[in-house]
């Protein structure tokens, strides 16, 4: 881990929840591994005292918060009727992020349609615009996590949202490589100006014909198909992410922030 940091001059972080040791246990494990910081989930409903308590524990561990994750499950921002409540909760999550000492909030927004005339496209764009504008007003960045759409499509979507500040990208190379078999380097090049945080994760695709809209719940899962069966997450370096080329691409676009390890399967 330390060798990666020395070579590439990027900070190394880890998701607290990936350790499966509770909050304080996760902090201790991250510190023991030599991490510079951690990312954590926030619910968008903590009190000021709860935020201050967690921030103090992070500082006591000698770490910093690289960003927060405010992924509330469900369909992201694809359902218009659900969005007002989700937007307000996401705004509170941004407030929590700032209270913890970071300006980055990451989440999945759903599946961006390829067709701009699909009603879902405008619904998602409107939600992201509201959150980007709020982020700009308070000094935070609403960072869309990569996954169900290729980088160039997500870049077009961001450009269509039309908010130059307050909107960013949490680049997860594994989501692109293992879910949609995307060209990770090309996506870095497309999204470069907006990348504010990354997830260090790896995986392989098991079913290139599986529609990512099924995986991410945008459309019903066909009978006999396992929703999450199209890919396998594996330890870093054992999957399809071309790490040397990926790191070089990040550096080329000027990213020098966090490589935050996220592990969503396995024992720890």
GROMACS .gro file of C-alpha atoms in nm:
model
  268
    1UNK     CA    1   0.000   0.000   0.000
    2UNK     CA    2   0.269   0.246   0.095
    3UNK     CA    3   0.464   0.166  -0.222
    4UNK     CA    4   0.164   0.271  -0.430
    5UNK     CA    5   0.144   0.602  -0.249
    6UNK     CA    6   0.515   0.676  -0.282
    7UNK     CA    7   0.512   0.597  -0.652
    8UNK     CA    8   0.207   0.794  -0.748
    9UNK     CA    9   0.192   1.071  -0.489
   10UNK     CA   10  -0.174   1.001  -0.419
   11UNK     CA   11  -0.332   0.953  -0.080
   12UNK     CA   12  -0.455   0.608   0.017
   13UNK     CA   13  -0.787   0.568   0.194
   14UNK     CA   14  -1.031   0.293   0.281
   15UNK     CA   15  -1.403   0.264   0.341
   16UNK     CA   16  -1.456   0.227   0.716
   17UNK     CA   17  -1.739  -0.018   0.652
   18UNK     CA   18  -1.520  -0.245   0.437
   19UNK     CA   19  -1.339  -0.370   0.748
   20UNK     CA   20  -1.661  -0.502   0.906
   21UNK     CA   21  -1.522  -0.400   1.245
   22UNK     CA   22  -1.758  -0.119   1.339
   23UNK     CA   23  -1.668   0.249   1.322
   24UNK     CA   24  -1.387   0.262   1.577
   25UNK     CA   25  -1.253  -0.078   1.471
   26UNK     CA   26  -1.248   0.035   1.110
   27UNK     CA   27  -1.056   0.349   1.201
   28UNK     CA   28  -0.800   0.147   1.393
   29UNK     CA   29  -0.758  -0.098   1.105
   30UNK     CA   30  -0.716   0.183   0.851
   31UNK     CA   31  -0.452   0.345   1.068
   32UNK     CA   32  -0.269   0.015   1.118
   33UNK     CA   33  -0.257  -0.037   0.742
   34UNK     CA   34  -0.101   0.304   0.691
   35UNK     CA   35  -0.398   0.477   0.533
   36UNK     CA   36  -0.409   0.855   0.516
   37UNK     CA   37  -0.785   0.876   0.546
   38UNK     CA   38  -1.120   0.703   0.537
   39UNK     CA   39  -1.453   0.732   0.365
   40UNK     CA   40  -1.770   0.656   0.556
   41UNK     CA   41  -2.142   0.625   0.498
   42UNK     CA   42  -2.360   0.906   0.628
   43UNK     CA   43  -2.737   0.882   0.671
   44UNK     CA   44  -2.838   1.242   0.613
   45UNK     CA   45  -2.995   1.253   0.957
   46UNK     CA   46  -2.714   1.286   1.214
   47UNK     CA   47  -2.726   1.554   1.480
   48UNK     CA   48  -2.447   1.810   1.518
   49UNK     CA   49  -2.318   1.625   1.824
   50UNK     CA   50  -2.309   1.293   1.639
   51UNK     CA   51  -2.109   1.452   1.358
   52UNK     CA   52  -1.867   1.615   1.601
   53UNK     CA   53  -1.816   1.286   1.787
   54UNK     CA   54  -1.725   1.099   1.469
   55UNK     CA   55  -1.496   1.375   1.348
   56UNK     CA   56  -1.311   1.372   1.680
   57UNK     CA   57  -1.258   0.996   1.657
   58UNK     CA   58  -1.118   1.028   1.305
   59UNK     CA   59  -0.876   1.297   1.419
   60UNK     CA   60  -0.775   1.097   1.726
   61UNK     CA   61  -0.688   0.808   1.493
   62UNK     CA   62  -0.456   1.037   1.300
   63UNK     CA   63  -0.672   1.019   0.987
   64UNK     CA   64  -0.888   1.248   0.778
   65UNK     CA   65  -1.216   1.197   0.596
   66UNK     CA   66  -1.158   1.162   0.222
   67UNK     CA   67  -1.527   1.184   0.144
   68UNK     CA   68  -1.862   1.049   0.254
   69UNK     CA   69  -2.096   0.806   0.080
   70UNK     CA   70  -2.466   0.889   0.085
   71UNK     CA   71  -2.608   0.602  -0.115
   72UNK     CA   72  -2.959   0.540   0.014
   73UNK     CA   73  -3.034   0.239  -0.206
   74UNK     CA   74  -3.338   0.201  -0.424
   75UNK     CA   75  -3.339   0.361  -0.767
   76UNK     CA   76  -3.115   0.660  -0.707
   77UNK     CA   77  -3.280   0.965  -0.861
   78UNK     CA   78  -3.466   0.787  -1.139
   79UNK     CA   79  -3.816   0.814  -0.988
   80UNK     CA   80  -3.954   1.168  -0.992
   81UNK     CA   81  -4.199   1.113  -0.707
   82UNK     CA   82  -3.920   0.995  -0.476
   83UNK     CA   83  -3.674   1.270  -0.558
   84UNK     CA   84  -3.787   1.557  -0.335
   85UNK     CA   85  -3.725   1.354  -0.019
   86UNK     CA   86  -3.403   1.203  -0.156
   87UNK     CA   87  -3.272   1.544  -0.258
   88UNK     CA   88  -3.337   1.691   0.085
   89UNK     CA   89  -3.170   1.395   0.254
   90UNK     CA   90  -2.871   1.429   0.020
   91UNK     CA   91  -2.841   1.796   0.110
   92UNK     CA   92  -2.828   1.700   0.477
   93UNK     CA   93  -2.559   1.446   0.388
   94UNK     CA   94  -2.357   1.728   0.231
   95UNK     CA   95  -2.391   1.921   0.555
   96UNK     CA   96  -2.265   1.612   0.740
   97UNK     CA   97  -1.969   1.585   0.503
   98UNK     CA   98  -1.867   1.943   0.571
   99UNK     CA   99  -1.906   1.886   0.944
  100UNK     CA  100  -1.669   1.589   0.916
  101UNK     CA  101  -1.409   1.798   0.736
  102UNK     CA  102  -1.459   1.695   0.374
  103UNK     CA  103  -1.636   1.858   0.081
  104UNK     CA  104  -1.700   1.538  -0.115
  105UNK     CA  105  -2.023   1.339  -0.109
  106UNK     CA  106  -2.044   1.035  -0.337
  107UNK     CA  107  -2.340   0.828  -0.450
  108UNK     CA  108  -2.494   0.628  -0.734
  109UNK     CA  109  -2.764   0.828  -0.909
  110UNK     CA  110  -2.921   0.544  -1.107
  111UNK     CA  111  -2.874   0.448  -1.472
  112UNK     CA  112  -2.839   0.736  -1.717
  113UNK     CA  113  -3.029   0.649  -2.038
  114UNK     CA  114  -2.838   0.660  -2.367
  115UNK     CA  115  -3.141   0.828  -2.525
  116UNK     CA  116  -3.172   1.189  -2.410
  117UNK     CA  117  -3.542   1.178  -2.498
  118UNK     CA  118  -3.604   0.911  -2.235
  119UNK     CA  119  -3.804   1.089  -1.959
  120UNK     CA  120  -3.570   0.944  -1.697
  121UNK     CA  121  -3.282   1.148  -1.842
  122UNK     CA  122  -3.445   1.482  -1.758
  123UNK     CA  123  -3.564   1.358  -1.418
  124UNK     CA  124  -3.211   1.259  -1.317
  125UNK     CA  125  -3.056   1.574  -1.462
  126UNK     CA  126  -3.295   1.795  -1.266
  127UNK     CA  127  -3.212   1.617  -0.938
  128UNK     CA  128  -2.838   1.643  -1.001
  129UNK     CA  129  -2.870   2.011  -1.090
  130UNK     CA  130  -3.047   2.084  -0.763
  131UNK     CA  131  -2.781   1.899  -0.565
  132UNK     CA  132  -2.494   2.058  -0.755
  133UNK     CA  133  -2.638   2.403  -0.694
  134UNK     CA  134  -2.677   2.330  -0.325
  135UNK     CA  135  -2.326   2.189  -0.311
  136UNK     CA  136  -2.187   2.503  -0.470
  137UNK     CA  137  -2.377   2.721  -0.224
  138UNK     CA  138  -2.224   2.546   0.079
  139UNK     CA  139  -1.883   2.454  -0.063
  140UNK     CA  140  -1.943   2.084  -0.129
  141UNK     CA  141  -1.927   1.863  -0.438
  142UNK     CA  142  -2.196   1.613  -0.528
  143UNK     CA  143  -1.989   1.335  -0.688
  144UNK     CA  144  -2.164   1.084  -0.915
  145UNK     CA  145  -2.014   0.736  -0.886
  146UNK     CA  146  -1.926   0.565  -1.213
  147UNK     CA  147  -2.083   0.231  -1.293
  148UNK     CA  148  -2.379   0.166  -1.519
  149UNK     CA  149  -2.282   0.395  -1.810
  150UNK     CA  150  -1.957   0.452  -2.004
  151UNK     CA  151  -1.751   0.755  -1.910
  152UNK     CA  152  -1.829   0.953  -2.226
  153UNK     CA  153  -2.204   0.911  -2.168
  154UNK     CA  154  -2.171   1.028  -1.807
  155UNK     CA  155  -1.965   1.326  -1.928
  156UNK     CA  156  -2.238   1.419  -2.175
  157UNK     CA  157  -2.495   1.394  -1.896
  158UNK     CA  158  -2.287   1.620  -1.668
  159UNK     CA  159  -2.247   1.874  -1.949
  160UNK     CA  160  -2.623   1.865  -2.006
  161UNK     CA  161  -2.689   1.929  -1.637
  162UNK     CA  162  -2.507   2.251  -1.708
  163UNK     CA  163  -2.370   2.326  -1.363
  164UNK     CA  164  -1.998   2.397  -1.381
  165UNK     CA  165  -1.937   2.377  -1.008
  166UNK     CA  166  -2.079   2.163  -0.730
  167UNK     CA  167  -2.098   1.852  -0.950
  168UNK     CA  168  -1.820   1.596  -0.975
  169UNK     CA  169  -1.733   1.229  -1.022
  170UNK     CA  170  -1.632   0.952  -0.785
  171UNK     CA  171  -1.440   0.729  -1.025
  172UNK     CA  172  -1.479   0.358  -0.952
  173UNK     CA  173  -1.278   0.169  -1.217
  174UNK     CA  174  -1.409  -0.172  -1.113
  175UNK     CA  175  -1.770  -0.075  -1.168
  176UNK     CA  176  -1.681   0.019  -1.525
  177UNK     CA  177  -1.458  -0.280  -1.595
  178UNK     CA  178  -1.664  -0.554  -1.432
  179UNK     CA  179  -2.019  -0.433  -1.497
  180UNK     CA  180  -2.006  -0.289  -1.849
  181UNK     CA  181  -1.658  -0.392  -1.976
  182UNK     CA  182  -1.578  -0.026  -2.030
  183UNK     CA  183  -1.243   0.122  -2.138
  184UNK     CA  184  -1.132   0.258  -1.800
  185UNK     CA  185  -0.857   0.480  -1.940
  186UNK     CA  186  -1.087   0.637  -2.200
  187UNK     CA  187  -1.341   0.708  -1.927
  188UNK     CA  188  -1.078   0.880  -1.714
  189UNK     CA  189  -0.992   1.098  -2.013
  190UNK     CA  190  -1.359   1.184  -2.067
  191UNK     CA  191  -1.435   1.260  -1.702
  192UNK     CA  192  -1.098   1.398  -1.594
  193UNK     CA  193  -1.199   1.756  -1.506
  194UNK     CA  194  -1.477   1.628  -1.279
  195UNK     CA  195  -1.297   1.350  -1.088
  196UNK     CA  196  -1.273   1.451  -0.721
  197UNK     CA  197  -1.248   1.111  -0.550
  198UNK     CA  198  -1.191   0.748  -0.649
  199UNK     CA  199  -1.269   0.400  -0.525
  200UNK     CA  200  -0.984   0.152  -0.551
  201UNK     CA  201  -1.159  -0.171  -0.642
  202UNK     CA  202  -1.120  -0.453  -0.893
  203UNK     CA  203  -1.335  -0.718  -1.056
  204UNK     CA  204  -1.413  -0.929  -1.361
  205UNK     CA  205  -1.719  -0.953  -1.583
  206UNK     CA  206  -1.900  -1.287  -1.600
  207UNK     CA  207  -2.180  -1.194  -1.839
  208UNK     CA  208  -2.116  -0.914  -2.090
  209UNK     CA  209  -2.468  -0.955  -2.227
  210UNK     CA  210  -2.637  -0.864  -1.898
  211UNK     CA  211  -2.795  -0.520  -1.923
  212UNK     CA  212  -2.642  -0.291  -1.655
  213UNK     CA  213  -2.990  -0.148  -1.611
  214UNK     CA  214  -3.084  -0.488  -1.466
  215UNK     CA  215  -2.782  -0.495  -1.236
  216UNK     CA  216  -2.857  -0.148  -1.100
  217UNK     CA  217  -3.230  -0.205  -1.074
  218UNK     CA  218  -3.347   0.038  -1.340
  219UNK     CA  219  -3.553  -0.234  -1.507
  220UNK     CA  220  -3.699  -0.558  -1.369
  221UNK     CA  221  -3.466  -0.855  -1.348
  222UNK     CA  222  -3.567  -1.123  -1.603
  223UNK     CA  223  -3.681  -1.455  -1.466
  224UNK     CA  224  -3.394  -1.695  -1.411
  225UNK     CA  225  -3.131  -1.419  -1.412
  226UNK     CA  226  -2.934  -1.324  -1.101
  227UNK     CA  227  -2.932  -0.944  -1.069
  228UNK     CA  228  -2.578  -0.926  -0.932
  229UNK     CA  229  -2.450  -1.235  -1.112
  230UNK     CA  230  -2.290  -1.060  -1.407
  231UNK     CA  231  -1.962  -0.986  -1.236
  232UNK     CA  232  -1.727  -1.087  -0.956
  233UNK     CA  233  -1.542  -0.845  -0.732
  234UNK     CA  234  -1.185  -0.955  -0.662
  235UNK     CA  235  -0.886  -0.816  -0.469
  236UNK     CA  236  -0.691  -0.532  -0.627
  237UNK     CA  237  -0.469  -0.646  -0.910
  238UNK     CA  238  -0.658  -0.969  -0.972
  239UNK     CA  239  -0.929  -0.827  -1.196
  240UNK     CA  240  -0.975  -0.643  -1.524
  241UNK     CA  241  -0.873  -0.295  -1.413
  242UNK     CA  242  -0.543  -0.207  -1.588
  243UNK     CA  243  -0.387  -0.047  -1.281
  244UNK     CA  244  -0.062   0.099  -1.422
  245UNK     CA  245  -0.245   0.254  -1.718
  246UNK     CA  246  -0.532   0.368  -1.495
  247UNK     CA  247  -0.303   0.541  -1.245
  248UNK     CA  248  -0.111   0.702  -1.532
  249UNK     CA  249  -0.438   0.829  -1.680
  250UNK     CA  250  -0.544   0.979  -1.346
  251UNK     CA  251  -0.214   1.159  -1.315
  252UNK     CA  252  -0.236   1.280  -1.675
  253UNK     CA  253  -0.570   1.453  -1.607
  254UNK     CA  254  -0.426   1.609  -1.292
  255UNK     CA  255  -0.594   1.400  -1.023
  256UNK     CA  256  -0.389   1.382  -0.703
  257UNK     CA  257  -0.660   1.297  -0.451
  258UNK     CA  258  -0.762   0.976  -0.279
  259UNK     CA  259  -0.743   0.618  -0.397
  260UNK     CA  260  -0.998   0.491  -0.149
  261UNK     CA  261  -1.012   0.113  -0.113
  262UNK     CA  262  -1.365  -0.025  -0.121
  263UNK     CA  263  -1.426  -0.394  -0.064
  264UNK     CA  264  -1.788  -0.506  -0.084
  265UNK     CA  265  -1.738  -0.879  -0.049
  266UNK     CA  266  -1.510  -1.126   0.131
  267UNK     CA  267  -1.447  -1.153   0.501
  268UNK     CA  268  -1.288  -0.809   0.539
   0.00000   0.00000   0.00000
